[in-house]
XYZ file of C-alpha atoms in Angstrom:
223
model
C -160.332 -67.624 196.799
C -158.011 -65.882 194.395
C -154.528 -67.149 193.728
C -153.084 -64.198 195.576
C -155.098 -64.597 198.767
C -155.140 -68.261 199.890
C -155.470 -67.367 203.565
C -158.652 -65.300 203.123
C -160.965 -67.376 205.295
C -164.151 -66.052 203.645
C -163.105 -67.609 200.324
C -161.436 -70.847 201.397
C -163.318 -73.917 200.152
C -163.321 -77.351 201.817
C -161.093 -78.679 199.027
C -158.603 -75.860 199.545
C -158.624 -76.535 203.281
C -157.775 -80.157 202.621
C -154.943 -79.155 200.281
C -153.444 -76.947 202.998
C -153.800 -79.687 205.616
C -152.163 -82.181 203.250
C -149.250 -79.808 202.674
C -148.746 -79.477 206.435
C -148.896 -83.239 206.958
C -146.442 -83.831 204.119
C -144.063 -81.184 205.446
C -144.087 -82.825 208.871
C -143.260 -86.317 207.608
C -140.715 -84.911 205.142
C -138.844 -83.288 208.036
C -139.095 -86.491 210.079
C -137.591 -88.443 207.199
C -134.878 -85.814 206.722
C -133.812 -86.132 210.363
C -133.832 -89.922 210.128
C -131.753 -90.048 206.954
C -129.524 -86.977 207.269
C -129.847 -85.726 210.838
C -131.106 -82.391 209.485
C -134.406 -80.510 209.310
C -135.055 -76.958 208.154
C -135.460 -74.768 211.245
C -138.162 -72.456 209.864
C -140.182 -75.287 208.354
C -140.011 -77.026 211.728
C -140.910 -73.901 213.695
C -144.155 -73.348 211.768
C -145.232 -76.928 212.390
C -144.320 -76.986 216.071
C -146.086 -73.686 216.707
C -149.188 -75.104 215.012
C -149.543 -77.666 217.809
C -150.581 -74.813 220.113
C -152.881 -73.054 217.632
C -156.568 -73.888 217.682
C -158.377 -72.180 214.779
C -162.032 -71.267 214.777
C -164.293 -72.860 212.199
C -164.007 -69.761 209.998
C -160.212 -69.645 209.911
C -158.176 -71.007 207.038
C -155.874 -73.854 208.098
C -153.047 -71.685 206.745
C -153.482 -69.370 209.739
C -152.548 -72.245 212.042
C -149.106 -72.186 210.435
C -148.607 -68.432 210.278
C -149.459 -68.147 206.589
C -149.249 -70.285 203.488
C -145.578 -69.399 202.873
C -144.650 -71.434 205.925
C -145.889 -74.535 204.111
C -144.030 -74.015 200.845
C -141.933 -77.156 201.350
C -144.996 -79.278 202.065
C -146.809 -77.865 199.043
C -143.855 -78.635 196.772
C -143.345 -82.178 198.043
C -147.089 -82.931 197.983
C -147.257 -81.815 194.361
C -144.297 -83.974 193.388
C -145.834 -87.033 195.049
C -149.251 -86.516 193.460
C -147.599 -85.920 190.089
C -145.919 -89.299 190.419
C -142.382 -87.954 190.389
C -139.783 -90.473 191.497
C -138.266 -89.621 194.891
C -136.318 -92.015 197.122
C -138.317 -90.969 200.185
C -141.814 -91.223 198.677
C -142.589 -94.661 200.145
C -141.531 -93.574 203.638
C -143.497 -90.310 203.461
C -146.655 -92.102 202.381
C -146.207 -94.706 205.106
C -145.745 -92.099 207.855
C -148.699 -90.061 206.561
C -150.999 -93.089 206.421
C -149.970 -94.048 209.943
C -150.708 -90.582 211.317
C -154.083 -90.457 209.571
C -155.043 -93.824 211.053
C -153.891 -92.867 214.551
C -155.748 -89.552 214.391
C -158.908 -91.360 213.359
C -158.590 -93.740 216.302
C -157.661 -90.937 218.666
C -160.879 -89.161 217.706
C -162.820 -92.142 219.105
C -160.673 -92.572 222.225
C -161.996 -90.079 224.777
C -159.618 -91.176 227.530
C -156.520 -90.781 225.368
C -157.727 -87.425 224.024
C -158.213 -86.185 227.572
C -154.718 -87.304 228.542
C -153.287 -85.608 225.473
C -155.257 -82.425 226.129
C -154.157 -82.240 229.757
C -150.562 -82.751 228.725
C -150.708 -80.038 226.077
C -152.306 -77.608 228.551
C -149.346 -78.189 230.864
C -146.848 -77.763 228.022
C -148.600 -74.589 226.875
C -147.739 -73.059 230.238
C -144.103 -74.042 229.676
C -144.215 -72.428 226.247
C -145.380 -69.147 227.775
C -142.727 -69.393 230.488
C -139.876 -69.939 228.019
C -141.387 -67.620 225.412
C -141.090 -70.016 222.494
C -142.734 -73.157 221.167
C -139.374 -74.355 219.859
C -137.473 -73.935 223.132
C -135.592 -77.224 223.818
C -137.488 -77.769 227.082
C -140.848 -77.310 225.343
C -139.940 -79.641 222.497
C -138.675 -82.215 224.989
C -141.995 -82.031 226.830
C -143.944 -82.514 223.585
C -141.743 -85.473 222.675
C -142.279 -87.025 226.114
C -146.036 -86.562 225.820
C -145.972 -88.198 222.406
C -144.111 -91.141 223.917
C -146.645 -91.453 226.745
C -149.695 -91.241 224.477
C -149.424 -91.583 220.715
C -146.550 -94.084 220.811
C -148.793 -96.488 222.733
C -151.425 -96.498 219.958
C -151.514 -98.693 216.891
C -150.278 -98.625 214.239
C -147.075 -97.540 215.942
C -145.075 -95.386 213.563
C -141.615 -96.843 213.053
C -139.238 -94.211 211.706
C -136.474 -95.726 209.602
C -133.172 -94.100 208.757
C -129.511 -94.121 209.731
C -128.800 -95.379 213.241
C -126.118 -92.723 213.683
C -128.885 -90.108 213.547
C -131.764 -91.953 215.186
C -129.620 -93.038 218.139
C -129.161 -89.396 219.186
C -131.658 -88.386 221.863
C -131.994 -84.872 220.435
C -133.051 -86.288 217.067
C -135.491 -88.670 218.739
C -137.103 -85.693 220.452
C -137.256 -83.722 217.218
C -138.833 -86.656 215.381
C -141.505 -87.150 218.047
C -142.274 -83.437 218.176
C -142.724 -83.286 214.405
C -144.880 -86.404 214.455
C -147.093 -84.634 216.984
C -147.294 -81.723 214.544
C -148.113 -84.208 211.798
C -150.949 -85.525 213.931
C -152.228 -81.939 214.216
C -152.232 -81.696 210.423
C -153.972 -85.075 210.154
C -156.703 -83.705 212.418
C -157.107 -80.664 210.146
C -157.300 -83.011 207.157
C -160.089 -85.127 208.676
C -162.001 -82.210 210.209
C -162.119 -80.587 206.773
C -163.586 -83.656 205.092
C -160.439 -85.553 204.204
C -160.266 -89.341 204.408
C -158.043 -92.244 203.377
C -159.674 -92.416 199.940
C -159.723 -88.667 199.298
C -156.311 -88.615 197.634
C -157.299 -91.522 195.414
C -160.665 -90.093 194.417
C -159.773 -86.378 194.308
C -156.086 -86.507 193.384
C -156.322 -84.202 190.356
C -158.529 -81.679 192.133
C -156.224 -81.501 195.157
C -153.217 -81.229 192.874
C -154.831 -78.211 191.197
C -155.367 -76.582 194.588
C -151.739 -77.183 195.536
C -150.644 -75.583 192.271
C -152.789 -72.523 193.065
C -151.271 -72.326 196.536
C -147.764 -72.476 195.108
C -148.617 -69.735 192.607
C -150.023 -67.563 195.374
C -146.710 -67.813 197.240
C -144.749 -66.680 194.199
C -147.115 -63.735 193.698
C -146.662 -62.382 197.229
């Protein structure tokens, strides 16, 4: 893969796939934390993640295609780089906690056939709503995703506890947005694992993944 063509599926390596999945996961938890602390989340960053919930790539596709292109993950790439570089950010601890929780839940979900079936049936129903309303980010669609998350993923352990300001988290709209983005984060966690990522990957391959993230960021600036 050249720096200018990160989404070319014929050249995407397993390590590059993991870097893209990590960026998506980081972007999801970053937006969750932003809603919890400030009541805000970038609309376009959120849209790419929410739409990814409905996208099921073939084995030959780059994970970037799930998100509509690598540019849609620019925030996740930037934040992932800063974390791996050890830069001090007030939200780092929360982001790592949310990410670890989603990775653990996804791993357990992979072994829970009954829960996966329930989740799949629910998403098939919501997909019909998405087509009816014409948008994955329609309030009714997001509400349905949030409800499904509450009925399924919220019942699994470790339960992800989102911490922030009560004035934001007490609003039902923000609760729905948080749950929808956590569902998107779970999607990214699945891409991470299915492309060879694990809990120790960041520890053992930190420098290599950081290099891939730097290449991805360069490719965005070259477009």
